[in-house]
XYZ file of C-alpha atoms in Angstrom:
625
model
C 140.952 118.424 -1.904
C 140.660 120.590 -5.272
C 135.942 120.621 -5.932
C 134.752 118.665 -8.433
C 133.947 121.184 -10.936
C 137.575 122.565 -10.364
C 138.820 119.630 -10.838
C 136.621 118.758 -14.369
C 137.887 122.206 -15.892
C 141.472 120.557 -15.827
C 141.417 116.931 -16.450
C 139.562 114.302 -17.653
C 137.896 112.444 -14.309
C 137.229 108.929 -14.388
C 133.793 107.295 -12.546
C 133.441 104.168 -11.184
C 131.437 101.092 -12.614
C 128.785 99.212 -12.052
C 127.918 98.457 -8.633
C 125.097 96.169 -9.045
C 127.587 93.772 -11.256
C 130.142 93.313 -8.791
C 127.508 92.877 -5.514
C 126.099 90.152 -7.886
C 129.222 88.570 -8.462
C 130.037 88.436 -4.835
C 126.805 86.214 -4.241
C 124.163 88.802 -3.570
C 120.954 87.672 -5.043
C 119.339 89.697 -7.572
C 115.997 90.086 -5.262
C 117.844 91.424 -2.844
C 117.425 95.224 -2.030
C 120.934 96.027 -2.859
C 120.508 99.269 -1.264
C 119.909 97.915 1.900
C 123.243 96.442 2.105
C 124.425 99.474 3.107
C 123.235 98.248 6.610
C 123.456 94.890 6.360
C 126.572 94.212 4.974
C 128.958 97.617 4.745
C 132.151 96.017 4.376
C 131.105 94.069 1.154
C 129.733 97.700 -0.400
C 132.632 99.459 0.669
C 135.204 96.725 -0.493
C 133.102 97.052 -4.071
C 133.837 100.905 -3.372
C 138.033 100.567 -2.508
C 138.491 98.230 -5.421
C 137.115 100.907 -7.895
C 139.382 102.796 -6.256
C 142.273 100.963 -6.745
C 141.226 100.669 -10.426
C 141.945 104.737 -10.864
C 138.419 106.162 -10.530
C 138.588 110.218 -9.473
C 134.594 109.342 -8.947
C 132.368 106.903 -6.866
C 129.166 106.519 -6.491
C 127.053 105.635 -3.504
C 124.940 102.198 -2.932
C 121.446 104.763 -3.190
C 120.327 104.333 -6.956
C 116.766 102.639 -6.077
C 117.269 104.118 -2.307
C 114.093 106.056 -2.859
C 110.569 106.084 -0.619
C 108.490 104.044 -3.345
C 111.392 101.673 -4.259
C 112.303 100.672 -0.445
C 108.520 100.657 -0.087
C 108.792 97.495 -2.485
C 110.955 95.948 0.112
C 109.511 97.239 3.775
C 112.300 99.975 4.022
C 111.069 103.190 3.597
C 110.929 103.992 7.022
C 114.991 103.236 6.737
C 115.470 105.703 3.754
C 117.681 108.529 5.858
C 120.019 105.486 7.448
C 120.327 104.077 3.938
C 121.484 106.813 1.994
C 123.260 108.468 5.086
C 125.276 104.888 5.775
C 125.595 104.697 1.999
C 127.188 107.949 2.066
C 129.685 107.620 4.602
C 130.953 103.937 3.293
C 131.699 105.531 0.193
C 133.630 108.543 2.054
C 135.959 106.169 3.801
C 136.487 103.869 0.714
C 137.329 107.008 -0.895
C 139.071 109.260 1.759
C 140.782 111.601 -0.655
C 141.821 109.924 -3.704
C 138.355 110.329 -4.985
C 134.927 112.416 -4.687
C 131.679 111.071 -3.250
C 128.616 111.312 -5.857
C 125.194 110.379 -4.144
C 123.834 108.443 -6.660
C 120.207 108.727 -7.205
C 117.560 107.240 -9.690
C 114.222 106.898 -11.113
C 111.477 106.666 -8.821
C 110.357 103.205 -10.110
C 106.995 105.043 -10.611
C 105.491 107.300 -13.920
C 105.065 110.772 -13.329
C 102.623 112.911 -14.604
C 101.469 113.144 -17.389
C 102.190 109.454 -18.038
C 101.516 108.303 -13.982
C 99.531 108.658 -10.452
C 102.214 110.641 -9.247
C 102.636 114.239 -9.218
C 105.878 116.128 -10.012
C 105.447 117.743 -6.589
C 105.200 113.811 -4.871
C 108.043 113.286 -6.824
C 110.470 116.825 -6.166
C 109.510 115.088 -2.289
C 110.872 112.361 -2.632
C 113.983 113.609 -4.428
C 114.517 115.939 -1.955
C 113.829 113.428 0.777
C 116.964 111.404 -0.279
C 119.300 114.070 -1.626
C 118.590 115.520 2.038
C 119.910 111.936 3.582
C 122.903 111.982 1.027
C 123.454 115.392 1.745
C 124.350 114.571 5.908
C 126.181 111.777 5.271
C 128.483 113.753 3.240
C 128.904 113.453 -0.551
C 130.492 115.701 -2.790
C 128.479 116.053 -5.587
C 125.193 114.553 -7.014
C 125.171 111.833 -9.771
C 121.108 111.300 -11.175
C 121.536 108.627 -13.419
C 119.269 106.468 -15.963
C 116.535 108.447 -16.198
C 114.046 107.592 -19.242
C 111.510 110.463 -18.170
C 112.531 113.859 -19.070
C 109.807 115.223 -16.552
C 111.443 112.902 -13.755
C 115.210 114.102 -14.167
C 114.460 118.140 -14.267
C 112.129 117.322 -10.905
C 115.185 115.513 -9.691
C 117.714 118.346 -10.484
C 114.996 120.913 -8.722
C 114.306 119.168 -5.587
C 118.468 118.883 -5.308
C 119.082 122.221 -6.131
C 116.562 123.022 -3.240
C 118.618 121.864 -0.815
C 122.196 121.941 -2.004
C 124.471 123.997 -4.165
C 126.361 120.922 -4.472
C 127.548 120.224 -8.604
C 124.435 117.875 -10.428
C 125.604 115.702 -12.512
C 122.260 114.431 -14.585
C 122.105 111.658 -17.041
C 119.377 110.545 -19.581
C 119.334 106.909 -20.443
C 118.977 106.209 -24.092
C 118.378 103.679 -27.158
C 120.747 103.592 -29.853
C 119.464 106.028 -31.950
C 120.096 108.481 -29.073
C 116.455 109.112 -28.161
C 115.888 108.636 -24.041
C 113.131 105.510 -24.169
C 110.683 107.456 -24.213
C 111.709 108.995 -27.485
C 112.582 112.580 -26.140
C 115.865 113.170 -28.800
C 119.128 115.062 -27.478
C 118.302 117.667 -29.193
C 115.385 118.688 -26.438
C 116.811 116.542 -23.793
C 119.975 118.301 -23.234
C 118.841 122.101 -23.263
C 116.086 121.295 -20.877
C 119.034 119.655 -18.783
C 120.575 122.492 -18.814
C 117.968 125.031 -18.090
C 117.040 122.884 -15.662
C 120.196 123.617 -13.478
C 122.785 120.841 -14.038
C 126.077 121.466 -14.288
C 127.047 118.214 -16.367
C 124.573 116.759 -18.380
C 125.149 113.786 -20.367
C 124.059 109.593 -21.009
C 124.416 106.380 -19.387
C 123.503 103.054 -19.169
C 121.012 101.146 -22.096
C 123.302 100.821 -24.760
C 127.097 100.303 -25.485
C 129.876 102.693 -26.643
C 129.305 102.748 -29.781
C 125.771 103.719 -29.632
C 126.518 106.262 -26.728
C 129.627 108.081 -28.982
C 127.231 108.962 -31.363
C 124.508 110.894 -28.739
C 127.670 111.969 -26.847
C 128.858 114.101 -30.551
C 125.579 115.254 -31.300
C 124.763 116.715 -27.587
C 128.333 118.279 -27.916
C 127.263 119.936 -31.466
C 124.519 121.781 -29.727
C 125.925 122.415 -26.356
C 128.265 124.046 -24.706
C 127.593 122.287 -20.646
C 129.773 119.720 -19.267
C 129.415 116.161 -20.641
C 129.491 112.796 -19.487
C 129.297 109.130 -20.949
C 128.712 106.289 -19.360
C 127.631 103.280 -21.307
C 127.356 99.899 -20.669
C 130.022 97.110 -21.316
C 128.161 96.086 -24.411
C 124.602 94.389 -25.119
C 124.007 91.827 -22.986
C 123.427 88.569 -24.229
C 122.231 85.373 -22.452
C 125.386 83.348 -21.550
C 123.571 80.004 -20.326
C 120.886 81.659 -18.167
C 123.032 84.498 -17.342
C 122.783 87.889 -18.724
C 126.517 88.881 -19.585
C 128.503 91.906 -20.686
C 131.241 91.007 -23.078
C 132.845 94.081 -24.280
C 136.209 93.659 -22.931
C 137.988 96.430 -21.070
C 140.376 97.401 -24.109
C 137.435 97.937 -26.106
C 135.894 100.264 -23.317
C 138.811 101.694 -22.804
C 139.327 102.889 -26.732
C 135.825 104.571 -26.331
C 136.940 106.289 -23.496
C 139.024 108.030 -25.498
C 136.820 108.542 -28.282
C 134.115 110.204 -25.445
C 137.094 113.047 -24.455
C 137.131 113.680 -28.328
C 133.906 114.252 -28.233
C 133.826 116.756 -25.552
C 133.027 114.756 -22.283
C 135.190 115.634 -18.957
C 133.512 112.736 -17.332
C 133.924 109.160 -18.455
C 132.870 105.952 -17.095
C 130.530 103.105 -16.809
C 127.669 101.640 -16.208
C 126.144 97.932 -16.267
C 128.459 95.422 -16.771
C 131.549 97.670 -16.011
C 133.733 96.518 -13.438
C 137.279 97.321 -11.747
C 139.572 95.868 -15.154
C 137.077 97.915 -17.167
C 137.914 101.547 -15.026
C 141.628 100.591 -14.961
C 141.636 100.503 -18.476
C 139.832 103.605 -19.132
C 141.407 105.550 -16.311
C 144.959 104.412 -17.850
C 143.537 105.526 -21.403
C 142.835 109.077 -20.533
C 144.738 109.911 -17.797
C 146.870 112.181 -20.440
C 144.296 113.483 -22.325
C 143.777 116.824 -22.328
C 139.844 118.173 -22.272
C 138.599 119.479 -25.245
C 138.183 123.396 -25.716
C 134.214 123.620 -26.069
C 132.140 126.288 -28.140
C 129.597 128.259 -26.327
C 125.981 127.954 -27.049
C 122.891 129.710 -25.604
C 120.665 127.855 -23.275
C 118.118 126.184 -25.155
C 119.751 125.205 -28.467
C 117.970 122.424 -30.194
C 119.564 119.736 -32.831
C 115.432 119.800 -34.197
C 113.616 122.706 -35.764
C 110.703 123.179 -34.039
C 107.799 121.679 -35.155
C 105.008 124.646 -36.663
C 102.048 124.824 -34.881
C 99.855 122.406 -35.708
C 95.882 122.404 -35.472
C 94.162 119.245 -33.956
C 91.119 118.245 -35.979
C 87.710 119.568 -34.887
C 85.887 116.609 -32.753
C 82.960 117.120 -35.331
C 85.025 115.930 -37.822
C 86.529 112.839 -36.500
C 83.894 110.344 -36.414
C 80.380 109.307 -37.230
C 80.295 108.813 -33.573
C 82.099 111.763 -32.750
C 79.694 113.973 -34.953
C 76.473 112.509 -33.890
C 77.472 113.438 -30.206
C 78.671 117.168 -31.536
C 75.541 117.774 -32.892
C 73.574 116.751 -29.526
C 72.261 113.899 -30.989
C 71.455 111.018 -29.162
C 74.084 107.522 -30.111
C 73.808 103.686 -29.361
C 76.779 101.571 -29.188
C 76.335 97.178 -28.564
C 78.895 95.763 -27.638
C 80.386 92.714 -30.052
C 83.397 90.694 -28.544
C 85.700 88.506 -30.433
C 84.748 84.715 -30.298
C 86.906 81.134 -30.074
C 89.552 81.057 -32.966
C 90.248 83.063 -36.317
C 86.825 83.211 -38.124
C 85.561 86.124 -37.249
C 82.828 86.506 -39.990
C 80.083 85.994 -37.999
C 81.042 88.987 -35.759
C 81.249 90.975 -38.717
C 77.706 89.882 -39.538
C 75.967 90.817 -36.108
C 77.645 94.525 -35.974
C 76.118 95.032 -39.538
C 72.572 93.506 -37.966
C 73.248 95.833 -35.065
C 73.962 98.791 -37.404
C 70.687 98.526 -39.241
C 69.058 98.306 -35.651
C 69.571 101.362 -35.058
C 73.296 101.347 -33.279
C 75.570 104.102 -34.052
C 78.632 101.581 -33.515
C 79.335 98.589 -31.908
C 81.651 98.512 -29.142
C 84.864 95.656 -28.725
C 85.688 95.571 -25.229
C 89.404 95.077 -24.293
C 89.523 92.225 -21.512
C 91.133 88.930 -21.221
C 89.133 85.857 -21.685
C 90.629 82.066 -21.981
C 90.780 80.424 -25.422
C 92.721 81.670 -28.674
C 90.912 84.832 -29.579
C 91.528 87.380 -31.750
C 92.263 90.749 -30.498
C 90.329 93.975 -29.553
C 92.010 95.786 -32.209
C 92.156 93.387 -34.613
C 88.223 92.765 -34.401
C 87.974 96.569 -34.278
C 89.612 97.106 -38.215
C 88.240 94.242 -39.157
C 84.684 95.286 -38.522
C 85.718 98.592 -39.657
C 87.234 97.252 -43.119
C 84.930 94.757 -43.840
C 81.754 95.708 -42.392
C 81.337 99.123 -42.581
C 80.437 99.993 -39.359
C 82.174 101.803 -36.783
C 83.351 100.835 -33.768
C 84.325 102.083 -30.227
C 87.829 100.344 -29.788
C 88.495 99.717 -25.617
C 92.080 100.144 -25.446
C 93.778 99.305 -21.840
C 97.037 99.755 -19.990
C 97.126 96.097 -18.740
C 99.210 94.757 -20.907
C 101.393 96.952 -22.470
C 104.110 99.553 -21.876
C 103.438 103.199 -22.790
C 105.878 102.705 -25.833
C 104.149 99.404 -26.921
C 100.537 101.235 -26.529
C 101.830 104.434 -28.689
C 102.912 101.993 -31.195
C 99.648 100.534 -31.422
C 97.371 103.105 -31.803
C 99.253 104.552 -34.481
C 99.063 101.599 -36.071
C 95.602 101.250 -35.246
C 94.618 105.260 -36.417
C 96.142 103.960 -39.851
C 94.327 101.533 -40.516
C 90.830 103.576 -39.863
C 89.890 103.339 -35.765
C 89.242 106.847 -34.634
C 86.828 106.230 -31.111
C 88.695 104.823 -28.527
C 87.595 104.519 -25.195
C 90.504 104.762 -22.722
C 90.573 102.592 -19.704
C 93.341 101.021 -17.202
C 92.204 98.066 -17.256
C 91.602 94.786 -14.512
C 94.699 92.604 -13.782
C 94.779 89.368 -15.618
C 92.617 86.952 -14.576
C 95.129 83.825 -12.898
C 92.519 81.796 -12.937
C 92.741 81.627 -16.514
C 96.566 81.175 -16.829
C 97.786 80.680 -14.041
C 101.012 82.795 -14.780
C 99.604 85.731 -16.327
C 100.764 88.930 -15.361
C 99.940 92.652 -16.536
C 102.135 95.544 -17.241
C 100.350 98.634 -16.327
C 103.007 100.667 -17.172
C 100.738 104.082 -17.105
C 96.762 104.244 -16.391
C 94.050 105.250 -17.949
C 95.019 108.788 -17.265
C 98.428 109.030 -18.673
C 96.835 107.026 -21.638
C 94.823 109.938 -22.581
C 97.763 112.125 -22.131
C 99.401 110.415 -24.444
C 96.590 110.369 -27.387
C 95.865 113.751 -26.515
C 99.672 114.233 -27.368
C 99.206 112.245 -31.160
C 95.531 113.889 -31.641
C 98.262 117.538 -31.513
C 101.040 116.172 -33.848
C 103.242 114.942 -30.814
C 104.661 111.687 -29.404
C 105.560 110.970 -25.748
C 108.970 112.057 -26.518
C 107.204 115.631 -27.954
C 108.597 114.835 -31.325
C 106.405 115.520 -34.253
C 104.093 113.355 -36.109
C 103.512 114.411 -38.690
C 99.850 114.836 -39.446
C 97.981 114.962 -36.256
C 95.571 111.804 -35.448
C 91.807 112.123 -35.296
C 91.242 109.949 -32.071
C 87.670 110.915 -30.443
C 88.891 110.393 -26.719
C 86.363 108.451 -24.380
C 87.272 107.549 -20.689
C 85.497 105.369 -18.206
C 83.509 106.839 -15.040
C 81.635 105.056 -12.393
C 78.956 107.150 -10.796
C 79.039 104.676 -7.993
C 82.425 103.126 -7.553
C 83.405 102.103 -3.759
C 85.758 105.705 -3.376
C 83.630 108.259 -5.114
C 86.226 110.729 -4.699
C 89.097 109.346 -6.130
C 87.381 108.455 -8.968
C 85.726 112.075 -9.327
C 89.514 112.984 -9.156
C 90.687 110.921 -11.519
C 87.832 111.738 -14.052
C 88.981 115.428 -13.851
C 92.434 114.421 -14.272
C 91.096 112.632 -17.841
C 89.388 115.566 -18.670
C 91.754 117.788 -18.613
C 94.006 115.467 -20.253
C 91.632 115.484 -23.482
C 89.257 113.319 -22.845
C 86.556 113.817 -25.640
C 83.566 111.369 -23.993
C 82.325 109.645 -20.860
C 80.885 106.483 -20.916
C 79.619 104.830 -17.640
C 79.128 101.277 -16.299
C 75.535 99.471 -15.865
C 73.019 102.463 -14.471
C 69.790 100.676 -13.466
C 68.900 103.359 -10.597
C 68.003 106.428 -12.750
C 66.888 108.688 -10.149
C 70.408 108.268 -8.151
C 72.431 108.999 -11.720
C 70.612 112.153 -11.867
C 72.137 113.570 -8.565
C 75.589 112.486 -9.977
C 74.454 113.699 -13.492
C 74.310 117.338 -12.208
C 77.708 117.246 -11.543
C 79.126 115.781 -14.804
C 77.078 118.232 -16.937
C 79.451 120.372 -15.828
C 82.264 118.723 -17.478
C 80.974 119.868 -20.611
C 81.277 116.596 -21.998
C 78.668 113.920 -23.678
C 77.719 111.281 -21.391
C 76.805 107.403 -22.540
C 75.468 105.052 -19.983
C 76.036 101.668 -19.389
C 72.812 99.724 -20.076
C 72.927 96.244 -19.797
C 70.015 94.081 -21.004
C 68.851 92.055 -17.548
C 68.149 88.349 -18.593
C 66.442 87.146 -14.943
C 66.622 87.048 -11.205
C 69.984 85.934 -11.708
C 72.032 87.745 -13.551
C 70.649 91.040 -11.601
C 71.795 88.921 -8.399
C 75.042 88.322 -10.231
C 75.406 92.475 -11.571
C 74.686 94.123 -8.005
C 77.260 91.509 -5.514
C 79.804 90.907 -8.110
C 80.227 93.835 -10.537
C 82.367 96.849 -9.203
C 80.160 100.185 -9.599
C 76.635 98.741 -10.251
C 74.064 99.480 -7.756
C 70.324 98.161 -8.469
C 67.488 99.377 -6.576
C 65.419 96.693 -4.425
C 62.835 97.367 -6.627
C 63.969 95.733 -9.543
C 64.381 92.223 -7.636
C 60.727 92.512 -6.579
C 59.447 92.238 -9.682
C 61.617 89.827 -11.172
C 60.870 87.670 -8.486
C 57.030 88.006 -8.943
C 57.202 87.807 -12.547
C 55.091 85.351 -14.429
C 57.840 85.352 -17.289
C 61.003 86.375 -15.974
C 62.540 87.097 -18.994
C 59.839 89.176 -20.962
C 59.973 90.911 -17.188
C 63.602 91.733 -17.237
C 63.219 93.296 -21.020
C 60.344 95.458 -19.548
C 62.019 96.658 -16.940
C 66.011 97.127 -19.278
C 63.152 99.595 -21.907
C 62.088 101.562 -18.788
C 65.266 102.156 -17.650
C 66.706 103.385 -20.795
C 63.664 105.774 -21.032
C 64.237 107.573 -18.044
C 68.219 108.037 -18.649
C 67.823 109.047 -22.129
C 66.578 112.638 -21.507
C 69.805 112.934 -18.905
C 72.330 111.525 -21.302
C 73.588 111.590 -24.478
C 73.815 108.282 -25.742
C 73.553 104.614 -24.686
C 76.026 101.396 -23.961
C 74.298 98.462 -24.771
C 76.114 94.933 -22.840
C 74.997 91.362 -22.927
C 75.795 88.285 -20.733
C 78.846 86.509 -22.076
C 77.634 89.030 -25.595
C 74.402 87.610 -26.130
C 73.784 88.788 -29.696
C 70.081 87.326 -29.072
C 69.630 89.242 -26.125
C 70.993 92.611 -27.828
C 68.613 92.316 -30.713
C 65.405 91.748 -28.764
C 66.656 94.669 -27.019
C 67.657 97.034 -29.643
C 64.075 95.927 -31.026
C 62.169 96.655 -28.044
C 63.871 100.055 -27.532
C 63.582 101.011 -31.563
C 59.570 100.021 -30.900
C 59.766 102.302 -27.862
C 61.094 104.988 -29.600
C 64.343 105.555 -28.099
C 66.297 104.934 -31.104
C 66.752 107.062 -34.578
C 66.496 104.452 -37.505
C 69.859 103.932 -38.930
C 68.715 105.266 -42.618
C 68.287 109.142 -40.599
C 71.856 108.770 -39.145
C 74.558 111.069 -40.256
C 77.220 108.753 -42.626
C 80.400 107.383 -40.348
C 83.173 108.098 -40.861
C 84.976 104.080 -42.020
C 86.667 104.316 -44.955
């Protein structure tokens, strides 16, 4: 049989469709691990296979898109990986037999990579190469890496192929309709890096319909002069009485089919919602078109100028905050948190009380708590806009994708926020709602990739900005958390992602910080402590068994419990504490029970009559406009 790449120079080759769609439609379950049907059930895959077949495709694709280590690992199969892909391999080869070539199919990890995720590109070029290896022996013909959204992901993908076979890569981005991949890399950067990258047909699938796809398809072809394919999906879906159906009807496919070899693509096909009336059509629809002649282009042409060099702002100049910490001063933030309903005057009130304390900002913590409430960020410009003090916005990953969370801290930047502290975030509390979930899309560490990414002019996709934003970058750190490595290792991975400030939770052992302080002077960075303003007996009890990180000496409980007035005790003892971090740190995080403004003020007052703060008429102006 003529090679695939042989066989592309001369003719338009048609792939199959969607595999998924017709497994569902034969009653598999949508929980299933479709992968693992390879084992399971091999005669329903490879009848999916033979009637594709049938249809006209020159291309099908093996039952291995999620049949990766971390996505069987969802399902208890990852010790099966090699029988999966091998088995998926060889169903395909006798469902095809020679009236059409084997393409392993292989997908996104299910995982972020970095700089967005936990894992590295060298965990993920492993895992690649882990199942290319397993499609490899059972015998395909060519590699088909499909749907990718990550840039980063696919060239890993192509590498750890190419490091075991020679085979032809056939590598796909997946894109929205204005022909950006979803996380807004445009074609323009997309399909040179493809191409550099090693793959010898580069092109789109899946996300949007033809009509979208025609357009990304002609203006990849204006810049490049590599192999394309186009696979789209039969349409939008829409929701047909609980069902999520495809309605673009194989004439309408099979006109864009057409339209794709027009545009310069040797490969056609489809992808969700596609099925074997779809791929007749098509196959019948181009089977005597000729492929278009195509211009040659250097390596690395780009449909965007690329953006000039752009300066991020000096961390001096981003915030009141920001320049109190560059000057080595020492900073106060209390923490304010966003009460019961829309009236949120009164919290406007207490950060301008705070303010004249002697707080640098206050700081609006980012968790879930039952009731209507207004959010973090909301509170944040609000204070901001109508209070005229500054604030230390927590931003987390629980609840929103990367996308969403760029999206909102533009927003946010425009409207005046500039300190953020970045954090991933707990799950959502069930026992609130009991059907919460969270999203967690990235962590705290790909967060900060990503502002560090605005803060120089760039999105996630690497498109430009514009303007830079002026984000002063904090991240979390406990000196004391339950796996001090890992979290040393993930504080080093924020650092070198941009992070700007450290900010700890609850220290009330100041001799044991200052062993750990040694080593994060060396991060060069400005260090605020947690200090939270003890109440009693109680809530210490309450801080050292239920709050991750916090460790309180026995000492303190000894003289809470002989204290004649427990609460005048607790102040005593909050005062000391702060006096003994304040020559190790740079600044202080002030936290309440439940955000006890009452307890805050005594405390701020205590520590102002100590001392320990700078008035707020000798502080340098913020910078809120």
């Amino acid at each position: 049989m003529q090679g695939f790449l042989e066989a592309l120079d001369q003719r338009v080759l048609v792939c199959d469709g969607a595999m998924g769609t017709m497994l569902y439609a034969k009653g598999i379950f949508l929980n299933r691990c479709f992968d693992e049907l390879n084992l399971t059930e091999p005669e329903l895959v490879g009848e999916v296979h033979r009637e594709y077949v049938r249809a006209g495709a020159d291309v099908i694709e093996t039952n291995t898109f999620g049949a990766n280590r971390f996505k069987l690992a969802n399902f208890g199969l990852a010790d099966h990986l090699h029988a999966i892909n091998g088995h998926g391999a060889r169903i395909a080869r006798m469902a095809a037999r020679d009236r059409a070539f084997v393409a392993g199919s292989i997908g996104p990890l299910g995982v972020r990579i970095e700089p967005w995720g936990k894992t590295s590109v060298g965990e993920a070029e492993d895992a690649f190469r882990e199942q290319a290896t397993a499609l490899l022996d059972g015998g395909v013909d060519l590699f088909m890496l499909e749907t990718f959204r990550d840039l980063a992901e696919l060239t890993a993908a192509i590498r750890a192929v190419r490091s075991v076979s020679q085979l032809p890569i056939v590598a796909q981005m997946t894109t929205e309709s204005d022909g950006n991949s979803l996380d807004g890399t445009p074609p323009g950067t997309f399909a040179p890096e493809l191409e550099r990258a090693g793959a010898d047909v580069i092109g789109v699938n899946c996300s949007v319909g033809p009509a979208a796809m025609l357009e990304t398809v002609e203006a990849i072809a204006r810049i490049s002069g590599a192999k394309l394919v186009a696979q789209p999906n039969a349409g939008r879906p829409r929701d047909v009485e609980g069902r999520n159906l495809y309605l673009s009807s194989p004439d309408y496919m099979a006109s864009y089919a057409r339209r794709f070899v027009a545009a310069g693509a040797r490969l056609v096909g489809g992808c969700c919602g596609t099925t074997p009336d779809h791929i007749k059509q098509m196959a019948a629809a181009v089977k005597s078109e000729v492929p278009r002649a195509r211009a040659s282009f250097p390596v690395g042409g780009s449909l965007e100028t690329t953006p000039g060099l752009i300066t991020p702002v000096d961390r001096a100049e981003k915030s009141g905050l920001a320049r109190t910490l560059a000057r080595g001063e020492f900073a106060v933030v209390v923490e304010v948190s966003a009460p019961r309903g829309w009236d949120l005057q009164g919290v406007v009130t207490q950060a301008q009380r705070f303010r004249r304390l002697g707080a640098a900002a206050v700081n609006i913590p980012d968790y879930p708590k039952s009731g209507a409430r207004a959010s973090a960020m909301a509170l944040g410009v609000l204070v901001e806009q109508q209070g005229g003090v500054e604030v230390l916005l927590h931003y987390c990953c629980r609840d929103r994708t990367l996308i969403g969370m760029q999206s909102d801290l533009v927003g946010a930047h425009a409207m005046g926020v500039r300190n953020v502290l970045l954090v991933t975030g707990n799950p959502a509390p069930r026992a609130n709602y009991a059907d919460a979930t969270s999203v967690f899309d990235v962590d705290a560490i790909g967060l900060t990739n990503m502002v560090s990414r605005l803060n120089n002019g760039l999105d996630i996709g690497g498109q430009a900005v514009g303007a830079p934003t002026q984000f002063h970058v904090g991240v979390g750190f406990s000196p004391f958390a339950p796996s001090p490595d890992e979290e040393w290792r993930r504080l080093m991975h924020k650092v070198d992602a941009g992070a700007e400030f450290i900010l700890t939770p609850p220290i009330f052992d100041a001799g044991a910080f200052e062993t750990v302080n040694e080593r994060l002077r060396n991060t060069g960075l400005p260090v605020l402590v947690g200090l939270s303003a003890l109440e009693g007996l109680r809530h210490a009890e309450l801080l050292a068994s239920e709050v991750s990180g916090v460790r309180i000496p026995e000492a303190v409980f000894d003289r809470l419990r002989g204290a004649a007035d427990e609460s005048a005790e607790a102040l005593a003892i909050t005062v000391e504490i702060a006096r003994r971090l304040r020559p190790q740190v740079q600044g202080l995080q002030i936290t309440t029970v439940h955000g006890a403004q009452g307890t805050a003020e005594r405390l701020l007052t205590a520590l102002g009559e100590a001392g320990l703060l700078v008035p707020s008429s000798e502080k340098a102006g913020s910078n809120v406009r």
